[in-house]
PDB file of C-alpha atoms in Angstrom:
ATOM      1  CA  MET V  29       0.047   0.107   0.157  1.00 71.00           C
ATOM      2  CA  THR V  30       1.352   3.322  -1.184  1.00 85.00           C
ATOM      3  CA  ARG V  31       1.269   6.731   1.351  1.00 80.00           C
ATOM      4  CA  THR V  32      -1.424   7.902  -0.758  1.00 85.00           C
ATOM      5  CA  ASP V  33      -3.354   4.604  -0.240  1.00 79.00           C
ATOM      6  CA  ARG V  34      -2.718   4.753   3.481  1.00 84.00           C
ATOM      7  CA  THR V  35      -3.576   8.474   3.559  1.00 89.00           C
ATOM      8  CA  ASP V  36      -6.875   7.524   1.750  1.00 91.00           C
ATOM      9  CA  ALA V  37      -7.788   4.900   3.946  1.00 94.00           C
ATOM     10  CA  VAL V  38      -6.863   6.794   7.100  1.00 95.00           C
ATOM     11  CA  ALA V  39      -9.577   9.663   5.693  1.00 96.00           C
ATOM     12  CA  ALA V  40     -12.017   7.222   4.915  1.00 97.00           C
ATOM     13  CA  LEU V  41     -11.925   5.310   8.087  1.00 97.00           C
ATOM     14  CA  ALA V  42     -12.137   8.655  10.071  1.00 98.00           C
ATOM     15  CA  GLU V  43     -15.119   9.741   8.212  1.00 97.00           C
ATOM     16  CA  ARG V  44     -16.974   6.611   9.299  1.00 97.00           C
ATOM     17  CA  LEU V  45     -15.937   7.075  12.928  1.00 98.00           C
ATOM     18  CA  ASP V  46     -17.051  10.677  12.654  1.00 98.00           C
ATOM     19  CA  ALA V  47     -20.756  10.042  11.660  1.00 97.00           C
ATOM     20  CA  LEU V  48     -20.814   7.683  14.708  1.00 97.00           C
ATOM     21  CA  LEU V  49     -19.844  10.682  17.125  1.00 98.00           C
ATOM     22  CA  PRO V  50     -22.636  12.589  18.626  1.00 98.00           C
ATOM     23  CA  GLN V  51     -21.189  15.954  17.155  1.00 98.00           C
ATOM     24  CA  THR V  52     -21.855  17.866  20.167  1.00 97.00           C
ATOM     25  CA  GLN V  53     -18.258  19.271  19.820  1.00 98.00           C
ATOM     26  CA  CYS V  54     -17.763  19.554  23.511  1.00 97.00           C
ATOM     27  CA  ALA V  55     -13.877  18.899  23.422  1.00 96.00           C
ATOM     28  CA  ARG V  56     -13.968  16.547  26.478  1.00 96.00           C
ATOM     29  CA  CYS V  57     -12.390  13.899  24.331  1.00 97.00           C
ATOM     30  CA  GLY V  58      -9.184  16.278  24.450  1.00 97.00           C
ATOM     31  CA  TYR V  59      -9.540  17.146  20.744  1.00 97.00           C
ATOM     32  CA  ALA V  60     -11.397  20.214  19.188  1.00 95.00           C
ATOM     33  CA  GLY V  61     -14.327  18.687  18.066  1.00 96.00           C
ATOM     34  CA  CYS V  62     -15.578  15.418  16.742  1.00 98.00           C
ATOM     35  CA  ALA V  63     -13.645  15.166  13.549  1.00 98.00           C
ATOM     36  CA  PRO V  64      -9.981  15.676  15.012  1.00 98.00           C
ATOM     37  CA  TYR V  65     -11.075  12.883  17.540  1.00 98.00           C
ATOM     38  CA  ALA V  66     -12.274  10.590  14.968  1.00 98.00           C
ATOM     39  CA  ARG V  67      -9.055  11.122  12.931  1.00 98.00           C
ATOM     40  CA  ALA V  68      -6.953  10.449  15.899  1.00 98.00           C
ATOM     41  CA  ILE V  69      -8.769   6.977  16.516  1.00 98.00           C
ATOM     42  CA  ALA V  70      -8.234   6.272  12.678  1.00 97.00           C
ATOM     43  CA  GLN V  71      -4.542   7.107  13.013  1.00 96.00           C
ATOM     44  CA  GLY V  72      -4.311   4.867  16.340  1.00 95.00           C
ATOM     45  CA  ASP V  73      -3.327   7.974  18.322  1.00 97.00           C
ATOM     46  CA  ALA V  74      -6.612   7.915  20.605  1.00 97.00           C
ATOM     47  CA  ASP V  75      -8.809   5.276  22.317  1.00 97.00           C
ATOM     48  CA  ILE V  76     -12.545   4.717  21.775  1.00 98.00           C
ATOM     49  CA  ASP V  77     -13.595   5.430  25.141  1.00 98.00           C
ATOM     50  CA  ARG V  78     -13.087   9.170  25.485  1.00 98.00           C
ATOM     51  CA  CYS V  79     -16.856  10.672  24.247  1.00 98.00           C
ATOM     52  CA  PRO V  80     -19.025  10.997  27.140  1.00 97.00           C
ATOM     53  CA  PRO V  81     -22.033  12.159  25.157  1.00 97.00           C
ATOM     54  CA  GLY V  82     -21.506   9.137  22.993  1.00 97.00           C
ATOM     55  CA  GLY V  83     -21.905   6.922  26.139  1.00 96.00           C
ATOM     56  CA  ASP V  84     -20.994   3.402  26.661  1.00 97.00           C
ATOM     57  CA  THR V  85     -23.314   2.257  23.377  1.00 97.00           C
ATOM     58  CA  GLY V  86     -21.137   5.013  21.374  1.00 97.00           C
ATOM     59  CA  ALA V  87     -17.795   3.588  22.607  1.00 98.00           C
ATOM     60  CA  ALA V  88     -18.833   0.254  21.457  1.00 98.00           C
ATOM     61  CA  ALA V  89     -19.757   1.211  17.778  1.00 98.00           C
ATOM     62  CA  LEU V  90     -16.627   2.854  17.773  1.00 98.00           C
ATOM     63  CA  ALA V  91     -14.667  -0.217  18.721  1.00 98.00           C
ATOM     64  CA  ALA V  92     -16.573  -2.567  16.443  1.00 97.00           C
ATOM     65  CA  VAL V  93     -15.325  -0.175  13.491  1.00 97.00           C
ATOM     66  CA  VAL V  94     -11.791  -0.171  14.326  1.00 97.00           C
ATOM     67  CA  ARG V  95     -11.908  -3.935  15.789  1.00 96.00           C
ATOM     68  CA  ARG V  96     -10.806  -2.777  19.403  1.00 95.00           C
ATOM     69  CA  THR V  97     -11.313  -4.242  22.704  1.00 95.00           C
ATOM     70  CA  VAL V  98     -14.801  -2.795  23.855  1.00 96.00           C
ATOM     71  CA  LYS V  99     -14.586  -0.482  26.978  1.00 96.00           C
ATOM     72  CA  PRO V 100     -16.805   1.799  28.791  1.00 97.00           C
ATOM     73  CA  VAL V 101     -16.237   5.445  28.447  1.00 97.00           C
ATOM     74  CA  ASP V 102     -13.729   7.072  30.612  1.00 97.00           C
ATOM     75  CA  ARG V 103     -15.637   9.088  33.411  1.00 96.00           C
ATOM     76  CA  THR V 104     -12.822  11.079  34.461  1.00 96.00           C
ATOM     77  CA  ARG V 105     -13.858  13.159  31.186  1.00 96.00           C
ATOM     78  CA  GLY V 106     -17.453  13.441  32.226  1.00 94.00           C
ATOM     79  CA  ASP V 107     -20.533  11.222  32.706  1.00 93.00           C
ATOM     80  CA  PRO V 108     -22.959  10.151  30.129  1.00 94.00           C
ATOM     81  CA  GLY V 109     -26.256  11.608  30.829  1.00 91.00           C
ATOM     82  CA  PRO V 110     -29.487  13.205  29.607  1.00 95.00           C
ATOM     83  CA  LEU V 111     -29.050  16.169  27.080  1.00 96.00           C
ATOM     84  CA  VAL V 112     -28.720  19.587  28.829  1.00 97.00           C
ATOM     85  CA  VAL V 113     -28.995  22.978  27.298  1.00 98.00           C
ATOM     86  CA  ALA V 114     -27.258  26.462  28.081  1.00 98.00           C
ATOM     87  CA  VAL V 115     -29.641  29.201  29.565  1.00 97.00           C
ATOM     88  CA  ILE V 116     -28.501  32.626  29.937  1.00 97.00           C
ATOM     89  CA  ASP V 117     -29.369  34.583  33.028  1.00 95.00           C
ATOM     90  CA  GLU V 118     -30.903  38.032  31.447  1.00 88.00           C
ATOM     91  CA  THR V 119     -30.353  40.004  34.404  1.00 90.00           C
ATOM     92  CA  ASN V 120     -26.570  39.430  34.390  1.00 93.00           C
ATOM     93  CA  CYS V 121     -25.532  39.188  30.931  1.00 95.00           C
ATOM     94  CA  ILE V 122     -23.126  41.986  30.010  1.00 94.00           C
ATOM     95  CA  GLY V 123     -22.998  41.404  26.334  1.00 94.00           C
ATOM     96  CA  CYS V 124     -19.170  40.354  26.117  1.00 95.00           C
ATOM     97  CA  THR V 125     -19.810  38.094  23.445  1.00 95.00           C
ATOM     98  CA  LEU V 126     -17.363  35.680  24.833  1.00 96.00           C
ATOM     99  CA  CYS V 127     -19.828  32.705  24.917  1.00 96.00           C
ATOM    100  CA  ILE V 128     -20.905  33.476  21.125  1.00 96.00           C
ATOM    101  CA  ALA V 129     -17.046  32.851  20.489  1.00 95.00           C
ATOM    102  CA  ALA V 130     -17.067  29.724  22.511  1.00 97.00           C
ATOM    103  CA  CYS V 131     -20.220  27.948  21.076  1.00 97.00           C
ATOM    104  CA  PRO V 132     -19.127  25.654  18.511  1.00 97.00           C
ATOM    105  CA  VAL V 133     -22.291  25.010  17.108  1.00 98.00           C
ATOM    106  CA  ASP V 134     -23.653  28.477  16.595  1.00 97.00           C
ATOM    107  CA  ALA V 135     -26.486  28.312  18.935  1.00 98.00           C
ATOM    108  CA  ILE V 136     -25.927  31.506  20.684  1.00 97.00           C
ATOM    109  CA  ILE V 137     -26.993  34.923  19.263  1.00 95.00           C
ATOM    110  CA  GLY V 138     -26.421  38.537  20.337  1.00 93.00           C
ATOM    111  CA  ALA V 139     -24.270  41.513  19.777  1.00 91.00           C
ATOM    112  CA  PRO V 140     -21.543  43.330  21.725  1.00 92.00           C
ATOM    113  CA  LYS V 141     -23.133  45.249  24.902  1.00 91.00           C
ATOM    114  CA  ARG V 142     -26.750  43.513  24.222  1.00 91.00           C
ATOM    115  CA  LEU V 143     -28.445  40.613  25.775  1.00 91.00           C
ATOM    116  CA  HIS V 144     -27.437  37.138  24.373  1.00 94.00           C
ATOM    117  CA  THR V 145     -29.632  34.322  23.800  1.00 95.00           C
ATOM    118  CA  VAL V 146     -29.288  30.568  23.453  1.00 97.00           C
ATOM    119  CA  LEU V 147     -31.218  28.755  20.669  1.00 97.00           C
ATOM    120  CA  ALA V 148     -32.126  25.913  23.120  1.00 96.00           C
ATOM    121  CA  SER V 149     -33.308  23.646  19.765  1.00 96.00           C
ATOM    122  CA  LEU V 150     -29.580  23.992  18.428  1.00 97.00           C
ATOM    123  CA  CYS V 151     -27.942  23.703  21.749  1.00 98.00           C
ATOM    124  CA  SER V 152     -25.814  20.562  22.089  1.00 97.00           C
ATOM    125  CA  GLY V 153     -25.089  20.945  25.733  1.00 97.00           C
ATOM    126  CA  CYS V 154     -21.249  21.183  25.244  1.00 96.00           C
ATOM    127  CA  GLU V 155     -20.884  23.347  28.113  1.00 96.00           C
ATOM    128  CA  LEU V 156     -18.008  25.248  26.745  1.00 97.00           C
ATOM    129  CA  CYS V 157     -19.919  28.745  27.134  1.00 97.00           C
ATOM    130  CA  VAL V 158     -20.380  28.268  30.959  1.00 96.00           C
ATOM    131  CA  ALA V 159     -16.458  28.344  31.290  1.00 94.00           C
ATOM    132  CA  ALA V 160     -16.349  31.101  29.070  1.00 96.00           C
ATOM    133  CA  CYS V 161     -18.754  33.381  30.573  1.00 96.00           C
ATOM    134  CA  PRO V 162     -16.873  35.938  32.963  1.00 95.00           C
ATOM    135  CA  VAL V 163     -19.981  36.714  35.110  1.00 95.00           C
ATOM    136  CA  ASP V 164     -21.018  33.183  35.612  1.00 95.00           C
ATOM    137  CA  CYS V 165     -24.832  33.947  34.217  1.00 96.00           C
ATOM    138  CA  ILE V 166     -24.698  30.779  32.200  1.00 97.00           C
ATOM    139  CA  ALA V 167     -26.465  27.604  33.787  1.00 97.00           C
ATOM    140  CA  LEU V 168     -27.443  24.097  32.178  1.00 97.00           C
ATOM    141  CA  ASP V 169     -30.793  23.095  32.348  1.00 97.00           C
ATOM    142  CA  PRO V 170     -32.205  19.721  30.983  1.00 97.00           C
ATOM    143  CA  ALA V 171     -33.132  19.860  27.410  1.00 97.00           C
ATOM    144  CA  GLY V 172     -36.469  17.948  27.755  1.00 95.00           C
ATOM    145  CA  ARG V 173     -35.462  15.741  24.607  1.00 95.00           C
ATOM    146  CA  ASP V 174     -33.028  13.363  23.110  1.00 94.00           C
ATOM    147  CA  TRP V 175     -30.196  14.570  21.007  1.00 96.00           C
ATOM    148  CA  SER V 176     -31.163  12.949  17.523  1.00 95.00           C
ATOM    149  CA  ALA V 177     -29.344  11.819  14.680  1.00 95.00           C
ATOM    150  CA  ASP V 178     -30.534  14.942  12.702  1.00 96.00           C
ATOM    151  CA  ALA V 179     -29.699  17.093  15.457  1.00 97.00           C
ATOM    152  CA  ALA V 180     -26.340  15.737  15.478  1.00 97.00           C
ATOM    153  CA  ARG V 181     -26.047  16.042  11.489  1.00 96.00           C
ATOM    154  CA  ALA V 182     -27.174  19.582  11.687  1.00 97.00           C
ATOM    155  CA  ALA V 183     -24.677  20.376  14.641  1.00 98.00           C
ATOM    156  CA  ARG V 184     -21.956  19.100  12.211  1.00 97.00           C
ATOM    157  CA  ASP V 185     -22.903  21.270   9.512  1.00 97.00           C
ATOM    158  CA  ARG V 186     -22.973  24.299  11.801  1.00 97.00           C
ATOM    159  CA  HIS V 187     -19.567  23.382  12.974  1.00 97.00           C
ATOM    160  CA  ARG V 188     -17.900  22.920  10.109  1.00 96.00           C
ATOM    161  CA  ALA V 189     -19.429  26.217   8.740  1.00 97.00           C
ATOM    162  CA  ARG V 190     -18.339  28.164  11.828  1.00 96.00           C
ATOM    163  CA  ASN V 191     -14.575  26.756  11.575  1.00 96.00           C
ATOM    164  CA  ALA V 192     -14.634  28.026   7.923  1.00 96.00           C
ATOM    165  CA  ARG V 193     -15.898  31.492   8.998  1.00 94.00           C
ATOM    166  CA  VAL V 194     -13.446  31.698  11.870  1.00 93.00           C
ATOM    167  CA  ALA V 195     -10.553  30.440   9.553  1.00 94.00           C
ATOM    168  CA  ARG V 196     -11.662  32.983   6.700  1.00 94.00           C
ATOM    169  CA  ALA V 197     -11.425  35.913   9.277  1.00 92.00           C
ATOM    170  CA  GLU V 198      -7.856  34.815  10.666  1.00 92.00           C
ATOM    171  CA  ARG V 199      -6.734  34.910   6.980  1.00 93.00           C
ATOM    172  CA  ILE V 200      -8.447  38.259   6.272  1.00 92.00           C
ATOM    173  CA  ALA V 201      -6.891  39.724   9.627  1.00 89.00           C
ATOM    174  CA  ASN V 202      -3.422  38.455   8.811  1.00 91.00           C
ATOM    175  CA  ARG V 203      -3.285  39.704   5.629  1.00 89.00           C
ATOM    176  CA  THR V 204      -4.568  43.095   6.930  1.00 88.00           C
ATOM    177  CA  ALA V 205      -1.856  43.005   9.658  1.00 85.00           C
ATOM    178  CA  ALA V 206       0.946  42.046   7.108  1.00 86.00           C
ATOM    179  CA  LEU V 207      -0.098  45.198   4.944  1.00 86.00           C
ATOM    180  CA  ALA V 208      -0.439  47.506   7.839  1.00 79.00           C
ATOM    181  CA  PRO V 209       2.371  49.818   8.901  1.00 76.00           C
ATOM    182  CA  THR V 210       4.013  48.894  12.168  1.00 66.00           C
ATOM    183  CA  ALA V 211       2.705  51.101  15.137  1.00 59.00           C
ATOM    184  CA  PRO V 212       3.696  50.906  18.498  1.00 61.00           C
ATOM    185  CA  PRO V 213       1.174  49.499  20.659  1.00 58.00           C
ATOM    186  CA  THR V 214      -1.537  51.926  22.605  1.00 57.00           C
ATOM    187  CA  ARG V 215      -3.444  51.534  25.733  1.00 57.00           C
ATOM    188  CA  ASP V 216      -6.561  51.354  23.399  1.00 53.00           C
ATOM    189  CA  ALA V 217      -5.151  48.471  21.541  1.00 54.00           C
ATOM    190  CA  ASP V 218      -7.750  45.738  22.855  1.00 58.00           C
ATOM    191  CA  PRO V 219     -11.097  47.857  22.979  1.00 57.00           C
ATOM    192  CA  ARG V 220     -13.102  44.722  23.310  1.00 58.00           C
ATOM    193  CA  GLY V 221     -10.713  43.573  26.348  1.00 62.00           C
ATOM    194  CA  ALA V 222     -11.248  47.004  28.036  1.00 64.00           C
ATOM    195  CA  ALA V 223     -15.249  46.780  27.600  1.00 60.00           C
ATOM    196  CA  VAL V 224     -15.007  43.341  29.168  1.00 63.00           C
ATOM    197  CA  ALA V 225     -13.067  44.588  32.037  1.00 65.00           C
ATOM    198  CA  ALA V 226     -15.319  47.657  32.731  1.00 64.00           C
ATOM    199  CA  ALA V 227     -18.239  45.234  32.296  1.00 62.00           C
ATOM    200  CA  LEU V 228     -16.982  42.755  35.149  1.00 63.00           C
ATOM    201  CA  ALA V 229     -15.915  45.782  37.079  1.00 64.00           C
ATOM    202  CA  ARG V 230     -19.962  46.942  37.013  1.00 63.00           C
ATOM    203  CA  ALA V 231     -20.957  43.516  37.502  1.00 59.00           C
ATOM    204  CA  ARG V 232     -18.954  42.994  40.615  1.00 60.00           C
ATOM    205  CA  ALA V 233     -20.217  46.336  41.950  1.00 61.00           C
ATOM    206  CA  ARG V 234     -23.702  45.141  41.594  1.00 58.00           C
ATOM    207  CA  ARG V 235     -23.199  41.872  43.417  1.00 55.00           C
ATOM    208  CA  GLN V 236     -21.753  43.505  46.311  1.00 56.00           C
ATOM    209  CA  ALA V 237     -24.350  46.146  46.453  1.00 55.00           C
ATOM    210  CA  ALA V 238     -26.871  43.273  46.676  1.00 50.00           C
ATOM    211  CA  VAL V 239     -25.349  41.824  49.813  1.00 47.00           C
ATOM    212  CA  LEU V 240     -24.656  44.971  51.464  1.00 51.00           C
ATOM    213  CA  PRO V 241     -27.382  45.521  54.588  1.00 48.00           C
TER     214      PRO V 241
END
């Protein structure tokens, strides 16, 4: 088998494995999404037990494809369980957009300094937005529905579109930076960072005021 043939075989196997993954894009496997994890399994770099959302059934399906020993999901990466969805506390949201940037399936909408909202029907329960929120205003509630095969396919499409959009924006930013004249950094070089810091200060002040007698 030539190197090209091996590369094609690994790519085809990775595609089969990716189709078995839940497409929640939660990164609990240690990879930046389901597709990179599938490639790692296909290449022999990762085991089949690293996907909590897929559960033990999903791990068994992966093991069958790559002909490895069936094993339960590694619970140190998270417990399999019912689908949850993110919910934003409107009273504390500061509009920083960090949750939007963290969402791998484009399930959060909003604008800078404006209230953000989670589209529950699109949320994969990945939990990445919870850690990204600087004011802890995102909670996880039971979804009251199962994560279906159709939802998984739609989430994969949105994740791919998001990745393409982010990559395109980075290319444009890199080209713009290469063409721009070099200038010394200023104190206002990171306006979003300054805005987030100011919003955090206001949020802390509100919380302190709420507990004062």
